[in-house]
PDB file of C-alpha atoms and ligand atoms in Angstrom:
ATOM      1  CA  MET A  15       3.488  12.275   1.236  1.00 86.00           C
ATOM      2  CA  VAL A  16       3.464  10.666   4.653  1.00 89.00           C
ATOM      3  CA  PHE A  17       6.333  11.027   7.094  1.00 94.00           C
ATOM      4  CA  GLY A  18       6.895   8.800  10.095  1.00 94.00           C
ATOM      5  CA  GLY A  19       9.354  10.962  11.953  1.00 93.00           C
ATOM      6  CA  ILE A  20      11.588  14.006  12.159  1.00 95.00           C
ATOM      7  CA  GLN A  21      15.045  14.172  13.667  1.00 96.00           C
ATOM      8  CA  LYS A  22      15.173  17.857  14.396  1.00 97.00           C
ATOM      9  CA  LEU A  23      18.957  18.221  14.347  1.00 97.00           C
ATOM     10  CA  THR A  24      21.752  16.128  12.889  1.00 94.00           C
ATOM     11  CA  LEU A  25      25.410  17.010  12.483  1.00 93.00           C
ATOM     12  CA  LEU A  26      26.160  13.570  11.005  1.00 91.00           C
ATOM     13  CA  ASP A  27      23.583  12.744   8.327  1.00 94.00           C
ATOM     14  CA  TYR A  28      24.439  15.516   5.859  1.00 96.00           C
ATOM     15  CA  PRO A  29      28.176  16.022   5.194  1.00 94.00           C
ATOM     16  CA  ASP A  30      29.342  19.535   6.150  1.00 94.00           C
ATOM     17  CA  ARG A  31      25.834  20.781   6.870  1.00 97.00           C
ATOM     18  CA  THR A  32      23.692  21.367   9.926  1.00 97.00           C
ATOM     19  CA  ALA A  33      20.517  19.553   9.060  1.00 98.00           C
ATOM     20  CA  CYS A  34      17.362  17.795  10.095  1.00 98.00           C
ATOM     21  CA  THR A  35      16.283  14.381   8.837  1.00 98.00           C
ATOM     22  CA  LEU A  36      12.805  13.498   7.615  1.00 97.00           C
ATOM     23  CA  PHE A  37      11.714   9.854   7.507  1.00 96.00           C
ATOM     24  CA  THR A  38       9.199   8.886   4.833  1.00 96.00           C
ATOM     25  CA  VAL A  39       6.855   5.941   5.376  1.00 94.00           C
ATOM     26  CA  GLY A  40       7.031   2.806   3.226  1.00 93.00           C
ATOM     27  CA  CYS A  41       9.720   0.828   1.406  1.00 95.00           C
ATOM     28  CA  ASN A  42       9.856  -1.654  -1.467  1.00 96.00           C
ATOM     29  CA  PHE A  43      12.593  -3.659   0.297  1.00 97.00           C
ATOM     30  CA  ALA A  44      12.397  -5.591   3.566  1.00 96.00           C
ATOM     31  CA  CYS A  45      16.029  -5.779   4.672  1.00 97.00           C
ATOM     32  CA  PRO A  46      16.206  -8.070   7.735  1.00 96.00           C
ATOM     33  CA  PHE A  47      18.613  -5.597   9.386  1.00 96.00           C
ATOM     34  CA  CYS A  48      16.348  -2.574   8.754  1.00 95.00           C
ATOM     35  CA  GLN A  49      16.382  -0.276  11.771  1.00 89.00           C
ATOM     36  CA  ASN A  50      13.122   1.396  10.835  1.00 86.00           C
ATOM     37  CA  THR A  51      10.517  -1.342  11.159  1.00 86.00           C
ATOM     38  CA  PRO A  52       7.735   1.118  12.135  1.00 86.00           C
ATOM     39  CA  LEU A  53       8.361   2.950   8.843  1.00 89.00           C
ATOM     40  CA  ILE A  54       8.243  -0.089   6.582  1.00 88.00           C
ATOM     41  CA  ARG A  55       5.632  -2.122   8.496  1.00 86.00           C
ATOM     42  CA  PRO A  56       3.446   0.578  10.047  1.00 82.00           C
ATOM     43  CA  THR A  57       0.645  -0.633  12.283  1.00 84.00           C
ATOM     44  CA  GLY A  58      -1.370   2.541  11.770  1.00 84.00           C
ATOM     45  CA  LYS A  59      -0.915   3.535  15.400  1.00 86.00           C
ATOM     46  CA  GLU A  60       2.334   5.451  14.836  1.00 86.00           C
ATOM     47  CA  GLN A  61       2.381   9.237  14.792  1.00 89.00           C
ATOM     48  CA  THR A  62       2.631  10.529  11.231  1.00 92.00           C
ATOM     49  CA  PHE A  63       3.159  13.943   9.658  1.00 93.00           C
ATOM     50  CA  ASP A  64       1.975  15.270   6.331  1.00 93.00           C
ATOM     51  CA  ALA A  65       3.872  17.663   4.063  1.00 95.00           C
ATOM     52  CA  LEU A  66       2.203  20.720   5.616  1.00 95.00           C
ATOM     53  CA  ASP A  67       3.323  19.645   9.101  1.00 95.00           C
ATOM     54  CA  ILE A  68       6.879  19.227   7.854  1.00 97.00           C
ATOM     55  CA  LEU A  69       6.951  22.537   5.994  1.00 97.00           C
ATOM     56  CA  ALA A  70       5.605  24.338   9.071  1.00 97.00           C
ATOM     57  CA  PHE A  71       8.452  22.808  11.097  1.00 97.00           C
ATOM     58  CA  LEU A  72      11.038  23.761   8.476  1.00 98.00           C
ATOM     59  CA  LYS A  73       9.861  27.373   8.544  1.00 98.00           C
ATOM     60  CA  THR A  74      10.828  27.468  12.227  1.00 97.00           C
ATOM     61  CA  ARG A  75      14.347  26.299  11.286  1.00 97.00           C
ATOM     62  CA  GLN A  76      15.127  28.823   8.546  1.00 97.00           C
ATOM     63  CA  GLY A  77      18.439  30.474   9.395  1.00 95.00           C
ATOM     64  CA  LEU A  78      19.211  27.756  11.974  1.00 97.00           C
ATOM     65  CA  LEU A  79      19.646  24.740   9.699  1.00 97.00           C
ATOM     66  CA  ASP A  80      20.969  24.731   6.165  1.00 96.00           C
ATOM     67  CA  GLY A  81      20.159  21.203   5.038  1.00 98.00           C
ATOM     68  CA  VAL A  82      17.325  18.676   4.974  1.00 98.00           C
ATOM     69  CA  CYS A  83      17.976  14.933   4.678  1.00 98.00           C
ATOM     70  CA  ILE A  84      15.097  12.993   3.200  1.00 98.00           C
ATOM     71  CA  SER A  85      15.372   9.404   4.369  1.00 97.00           C
ATOM     72  CA  GLY A  86      13.049   6.519   4.944  1.00 91.00           C
ATOM     73  CA  GLY A  87      11.788   3.995   4.290  1.00 92.00           C
ATOM     74  CA  GLU A  88      12.489   4.593   0.630  1.00 97.00           C
ATOM     75  CA  PRO A  89      11.640   8.200  -0.291  1.00 97.00           C
ATOM     76  CA  LEU A  90      11.506   7.502  -4.026  1.00 98.00           C
ATOM     77  CA  ILE A  91       8.432   5.278  -3.732  1.00 96.00           C
ATOM     78  CA  HIS A  92       6.538   8.573  -3.334  1.00 95.00           C
ATOM     79  CA  GLU A  93       5.800   9.894  -6.816  1.00 93.00           C
ATOM     80  CA  ASN A  94       5.134  13.403  -5.492  1.00 94.00           C
ATOM     81  CA  LEU A  95       8.530  13.697  -3.813  1.00 97.00           C
ATOM     82  CA  GLY A  96       9.678  16.244  -6.414  1.00 98.00           C
ATOM     83  CA  ALA A  97       6.848  18.642  -5.594  1.00 97.00           C
ATOM     84  CA  PHE A  98       7.649  18.338  -1.895  1.00 98.00           C
ATOM     85  CA  ILE A  99      11.330  19.041  -2.516  1.00 98.00           C
ATOM     86  CA  ASP A 100      10.377  22.144  -4.488  1.00 98.00           C
ATOM     87  CA  GLU A 101       8.665  23.453  -1.350  1.00 98.00           C
ATOM     88  CA  VAL A 102      11.684  22.601   0.804  1.00 98.00           C
ATOM     89  CA  LYS A 103      14.106  24.314  -1.564  1.00 98.00           C
ATOM     90  CA  ALA A 104      11.836  27.352  -1.779  1.00 98.00           C
ATOM     91  CA  LEU A 105      12.506  27.765   1.957  1.00 98.00           C
ATOM     92  CA  GLY A 106      16.232  27.908   1.199  1.00 97.00           C
ATOM     93  CA  PHE A 107      17.417  24.470   2.302  1.00 98.00           C
ATOM     94  CA  TYR A 108      19.913  22.164   0.638  1.00 98.00           C
ATOM     95  CA  VAL A 109      18.454  18.687   0.092  1.00 98.00           C
ATOM     96  CA  LYS A 110      20.123  15.322   0.577  1.00 98.00           C
ATOM     97  CA  LEU A 111      18.349  12.134  -0.473  1.00 98.00           C
ATOM     98  CA  ASP A 112      18.937   8.705   1.066  1.00 98.00           C
ATOM     99  CA  THR A 113      17.905   5.931  -1.314  1.00 98.00           C
ATOM    100  CA  ASN A 114      18.235   2.213  -1.886  1.00 98.00           C
ATOM    101  CA  GLY A 115      18.835   2.936  -5.568  1.00 98.00           C
ATOM    102  CA  SER A 116      15.913   0.925  -6.913  1.00 98.00           C
ATOM    103  CA  TYR A 117      14.227   3.828  -8.740  1.00 98.00           C
ATOM    104  CA  PRO A 118      16.935   5.090 -11.130  1.00 98.00           C
ATOM    105  CA  GLN A 119      14.572   7.037 -13.373  1.00 98.00           C
ATOM    106  CA  ARG A 120      13.097   8.986 -10.457  1.00 98.00           C
ATOM    107  CA  LEU A 121      16.573   9.567  -9.060  1.00 98.00           C
ATOM    108  CA  LYS A 122      17.815  10.912 -12.397  1.00 98.00           C
ATOM    109  CA  LYS A 123      14.791  13.152 -12.853  1.00 98.00           C
ATOM    110  CA  LEU A 124      15.193  14.720  -9.414  1.00 98.00           C
ATOM    111  CA  ALA A 125      18.953  15.158  -9.779  1.00 98.00           C
ATOM    112  CA  GLU A 126      18.908  16.509 -13.313  1.00 97.00           C
ATOM    113  CA  SER A 127      16.179  19.009 -12.432  1.00 97.00           C
ATOM    114  CA  GLY A 128      18.395  20.482  -9.686  1.00 97.00           C
ATOM    115  CA  ARG A 129      16.239  19.304  -6.800  1.00 98.00           C
ATOM    116  CA  LEU A 130      18.982  17.278  -5.098  1.00 98.00           C
ATOM    117  CA  ASP A 131      22.267  18.548  -3.695  1.00 98.00           C
ATOM    118  CA  TYR A 132      23.619  15.246  -2.376  1.00 98.00           C
ATOM    119  CA  VAL A 133      22.657  11.567  -2.637  1.00 98.00           C
ATOM    120  CA  ALA A 134      23.573   8.687  -0.318  1.00 98.00           C
ATOM    121  CA  MET A 135      22.816   5.335  -1.929  1.00 98.00           C
ATOM    122  CA  ASP A 136      22.872   1.998  -0.152  1.00 98.00           C
ATOM    123  CA  ILE A 137      24.677  -0.890  -1.787  1.00 98.00           C
ATOM    124  CA  LYS A 138      23.023  -3.724   0.066  1.00 98.00           C
ATOM    125  CA  ASN A 139      25.411  -6.490  -0.957  1.00 98.00           C
ATOM    126  CA  ALA A 140      27.171  -8.185  -3.863  1.00 98.00           C
ATOM    127  CA  PRO A 141      24.724  -8.579  -6.779  1.00 98.00           C
ATOM    128  CA  GLU A 142      24.131 -12.312  -6.297  1.00 98.00           C
ATOM    129  CA  LYS A 143      23.246 -11.789  -2.623  1.00 98.00           C
ATOM    130  CA  TYR A 144      20.745  -8.960  -3.162  1.00 98.00           C
ATOM    131  CA  PRO A 145      17.529 -10.977  -2.705  1.00 98.00           C
ATOM    132  CA  GLN A 146      18.440 -12.453   0.672  1.00 97.00           C
ATOM    133  CA  THR A 147      19.899  -9.155   1.854  1.00 98.00           C
ATOM    134  CA  ILE A 148      16.804  -7.134   0.990  1.00 98.00           C
ATOM    135  CA  GLY A 149      14.387  -9.783   2.234  1.00 97.00           C
ATOM    136  CA  LEU A 150      12.805 -10.617  -1.125  1.00 97.00           C
ATOM    137  CA  PRO A 151      12.574 -14.024  -2.868  1.00 97.00           C
ATOM    138  CA  GLU A 152      14.219 -12.627  -6.007  1.00 97.00           C
ATOM    139  CA  TYR A 153      15.524  -9.329  -7.299  1.00 98.00           C
ATOM    140  CA  ASP A 154      16.990  -8.189 -10.629  1.00 98.00           C
ATOM    141  CA  VAL A 155      19.758  -5.727  -9.778  1.00 98.00           C
ATOM    142  CA  SER A 156      19.492  -3.823 -13.094  1.00 98.00           C
ATOM    143  CA  PRO A 157      17.914  -0.755 -11.412  1.00 98.00           C
ATOM    144  CA  ILE A 158      20.707  -0.728  -8.844  1.00 98.00           C
ATOM    145  CA  GLU A 159      23.314  -0.873 -11.608  1.00 98.00           C
ATOM    146  CA  GLU A 160      21.571   1.973 -13.411  1.00 98.00           C
ATOM    147  CA  SER A 161      21.625   4.134 -10.281  1.00 98.00           C
ATOM    148  CA  ILE A 162      25.301   3.317  -9.660  1.00 98.00           C
ATOM    149  CA  ALA A 163      26.209   4.284 -13.217  1.00 98.00           C
ATOM    150  CA  PHE A 164      24.206   7.501 -12.982  1.00 98.00           C
ATOM    151  CA  LEU A 165      25.791   8.628  -9.721  1.00 98.00           C
ATOM    152  CA  CYS A 166      29.292   7.688 -10.900  1.00 97.00           C
ATOM    153  CA  SER A 167      28.718   9.941 -13.927  1.00 97.00           C
ATOM    154  CA  GLY A 168      29.168  12.822 -11.479  1.00 95.00           C
ATOM    155  CA  VAL A 169      25.999  14.850 -12.014  1.00 94.00           C
ATOM    156  CA  ILE A 170      25.782  15.593  -8.278  1.00 96.00           C
ATOM    157  CA  PRO A 171      27.854  14.837  -5.160  1.00 97.00           C
ATOM    158  CA  TYR A 172      27.131  11.370  -3.791  1.00 98.00           C
ATOM    159  CA  GLU A 173      28.288   8.519  -1.622  1.00 98.00           C
ATOM    160  CA  PHE A 174      27.691   4.793  -1.555  1.00 98.00           C
ATOM    161  CA  ARG A 175      27.395   2.919   1.720  1.00 98.00           C
ATOM    162  CA  THR A 176      26.869  -0.581   3.017  1.00 98.00           C
ATOM    163  CA  THR A 177      25.602  -1.544   6.450  1.00 97.00           C
ATOM    164  CA  VAL A 178      27.796  -4.502   7.285  1.00 98.00           C
ATOM    165  CA  VAL A 179      26.036  -7.372   9.086  1.00 98.00           C
ATOM    166  CA  ARG A 180      27.901 -10.515  10.087  1.00 97.00           C
ATOM    167  CA  ARG A 181      25.216 -12.893   8.779  1.00 97.00           C
ATOM    168  CA  PHE A 182      25.021 -11.287   5.336  1.00 98.00           C
ATOM    169  CA  HIS A 183      28.422  -9.852   4.469  1.00 98.00           C
ATOM    170  CA  THR A 184      31.720 -11.654   4.021  1.00 98.00           C
ATOM    171  CA  ARG A 185      35.033 -10.074   3.108  1.00 98.00           C
ATOM    172  CA  SER A 186      34.575 -11.518  -0.369  1.00 98.00           C
ATOM    173  CA  ASP A 187      31.140  -9.858  -0.707  1.00 98.00           C
ATOM    174  CA  LEU A 188      32.580  -6.477   0.229  1.00 98.00           C
ATOM    175  CA  LEU A 189      35.392  -6.872  -2.292  1.00 98.00           C
ATOM    176  CA  THR A 190      32.805  -7.724  -4.954  1.00 98.00           C
ATOM    177  CA  ILE A 191      30.888  -4.549  -4.069  1.00 98.00           C
ATOM    178  CA  ALA A 192      34.097  -2.493  -4.264  1.00 98.00           C
ATOM    179  CA  ARG A 193      34.737  -3.791  -7.771  1.00 98.00           C
ATOM    180  CA  TRP A 194      31.065  -3.213  -8.704  1.00 98.00           C
ATOM    181  CA  ILE A 195      31.264   0.479  -7.765  1.00 98.00           C
ATOM    182  CA  SER A 196      34.849   0.873  -8.950  1.00 96.00           C
ATOM    183  CA  GLY A 197      35.815   4.522  -9.290  1.00 93.00           C
ATOM    184  CA  ALA A 198      33.208   5.767  -6.795  1.00 97.00           C
ATOM    185  CA  ASP A 199      33.921   9.090  -5.073  1.00 93.00           C
ATOM    186  CA  LYS A 200      33.109   7.856  -1.563  1.00 98.00           C
ATOM    187  CA  TYR A 201      32.180   4.488  -0.082  1.00 98.00           C
ATOM    188  CA  PHE A 202      31.389   3.911   3.593  1.00 98.00           C
ATOM    189  CA  LEU A 203      31.275   0.634   5.479  1.00 98.00           C
ATOM    190  CA  GLN A 204      28.813   1.229   8.278  1.00 97.00           C
ATOM    191  CA  GLY A 205      28.697  -0.863  11.413  1.00 94.00           C
ATOM    192  CA  PHE A 206      25.363  -2.539  12.111  1.00 95.00           C
ATOM    193  CA  ILE A 207      23.732  -1.359  15.336  1.00 91.00           C
ATOM    194  CA  ASP A 208      20.715  -3.087  16.828  1.00 88.00           C
ATOM    195  CA  SER A 209      18.307  -0.227  17.545  1.00 81.00           C
ATOM    196  CA  GLY A 210      15.811  -2.560  19.175  1.00 83.00           C
ATOM    197  CA  GLU A 211      13.434  -2.029  16.229  1.00 83.00           C
ATOM    198  CA  VAL A 212      15.278  -4.224  13.727  1.00 91.00           C
ATOM    199  CA  LEU A 213      13.068  -6.260  11.385  1.00 90.00           C
ATOM    200  CA  GLN A 214      14.785  -9.567  12.216  1.00 91.00           C
ATOM    201  CA  SER A 215      16.156 -10.185  15.679  1.00 89.00           C
ATOM    202  CA  GLY A 216      19.436 -11.924  16.447  1.00 92.00           C
ATOM    203  CA  LEU A 217      21.631 -10.142  13.884  1.00 95.00           C
ATOM    204  CA  THR A 218      25.078  -9.039  14.980  1.00 95.00           C
ATOM    205  CA  ALA A 219      27.838  -6.691  13.900  1.00 96.00           C
ATOM    206  CA  TYR A 220      31.497  -7.347  13.311  1.00 97.00           C
ATOM    207  CA  SER A 221      33.819  -6.115  16.061  1.00 97.00           C
ATOM    208  CA  ILE A 222      35.685  -2.848  15.591  1.00 97.00           C
ATOM    209  CA  ALA A 223      38.905  -4.778  14.952  1.00 98.00           C
ATOM    210  CA  GLU A 224      37.172  -6.929  12.325  1.00 98.00           C
ATOM    211  CA  MET A 225      35.681  -3.857  10.643  1.00 98.00           C
ATOM    212  CA  ARG A 226      39.157  -2.319  10.448  1.00 98.00           C
ATOM    213  CA  GLN A 227      40.476  -5.490   8.828  1.00 98.00           C
ATOM    214  CA  LEU A 228      37.615  -5.444   6.336  1.00 98.00           C
ATOM    215  CA  LEU A 229      38.360  -1.792   5.602  1.00 98.00           C
ATOM    216  CA  ASP A 230      42.021  -2.582   4.922  1.00 98.00           C
ATOM    217  CA  SER A 231      40.989  -5.239   2.399  1.00 98.00           C
ATOM    218  CA  VAL A 232      38.335  -3.159   0.661  1.00 98.00           C
ATOM    219  CA  LYS A 233      40.571  -0.096   0.445  1.00 98.00           C
ATOM    220  CA  LYS A 234      42.946  -2.074  -1.745  1.00 97.00           C
ATOM    221  CA  GLU A 235      40.121  -2.390  -4.306  1.00 97.00           C
ATOM    222  CA  LEU A 236      38.539   1.008  -3.691  1.00 98.00           C
ATOM    223  CA  PRO A 237      40.761   3.590  -1.964  1.00 97.00           C
ATOM    224  CA  ALA A 238      37.811   5.933  -1.361  1.00 97.00           C
ATOM    225  CA  THR A 239      36.423   3.550   1.283  1.00 98.00           C
ATOM    226  CA  GLU A 240      36.066   4.605   4.935  1.00 98.00           C
ATOM    227  CA  LEU A 241      34.387   3.317   8.073  1.00 98.00           C
ATOM    228  CA  ARG A 242      31.396   5.085   9.568  1.00 95.00           C
ATOM    229  CA  GLY A 243      29.633   4.529  12.873  1.00 86.00           C
ATOM    230  CA  VAL A 244      32.248   2.059  14.113  1.00 88.00           C
TER     231      VAL A 244
HETATM  232  S1  LIG B 329      17.041  -0.721   5.333  1.00 54.38           S
HETATM  233 FE1  LIG B 329      16.325   0.867   3.923  1.00 54.38          FE
HETATM  234  S2  LIG B 329      15.918  -0.218   2.009  1.00 54.38           S
HETATM  235 FE2  LIG B 329      16.035  -1.764   3.612  1.00 54.38          FE
HETATM  236  S3  LIG B 329      13.905  -2.079   4.278  1.00 54.38           S
HETATM  237 FE3  LIG B 329      14.818  -0.535   5.630  1.00 54.38          FE
HETATM  238  S4  LIG B 329      14.287   1.414   4.714  1.00 54.38           S
HETATM  239 FE4  LIG B 329      13.988  -0.145   3.135  1.00 54.38          FE
END
């Protein structure tokens, strides 16, 4: 496994846990609003870490942190993720996985084998707008639907989330998503923030007032919806 970065402390990424976040390199999507361009389009000049580097770091955090968020990129593109998680859990950490939901079989295998304690899955947009939102010419959303159904079955704690970008998301799109994930435990509308390393420049967020209006609408379809990062 190759990692492109470590956030050594986060009080936000893992609900109710003091954690660090690991960023894996590579993704099968190319969302124009992706904040992690160096992870999905690496030039080869970026600093990287291998699993041994990460495990050595985690050993220094035993007793200080209780959780590890594995983010990306898309962590599930790495077939040996399960073996890495085994090492992380052997050090006593809870593990949260961030995923775009496009590898339902790998997600199920990790969850059902007890390797995951929490999953945050992105819902990029309404089904018909997936290709443009993930930067691909076409995309069959069947894997996304499979991941949604699996998480909604309640095997492990989870949340769904959508980064809301003015160019890609209308109120109608968000209502369609809410109906798509009907019955979900938690759904977050996240404000888009331009980190300066976004894949496509010129994208903008809705204002705080607009996000609150969107929340009011979506909550009527899915009461478990909240704002995050707004
Ligand atoms: S936003 Fe997530 S899913 Fe989209 S390209 Fe970036 S890392 Fe991949």
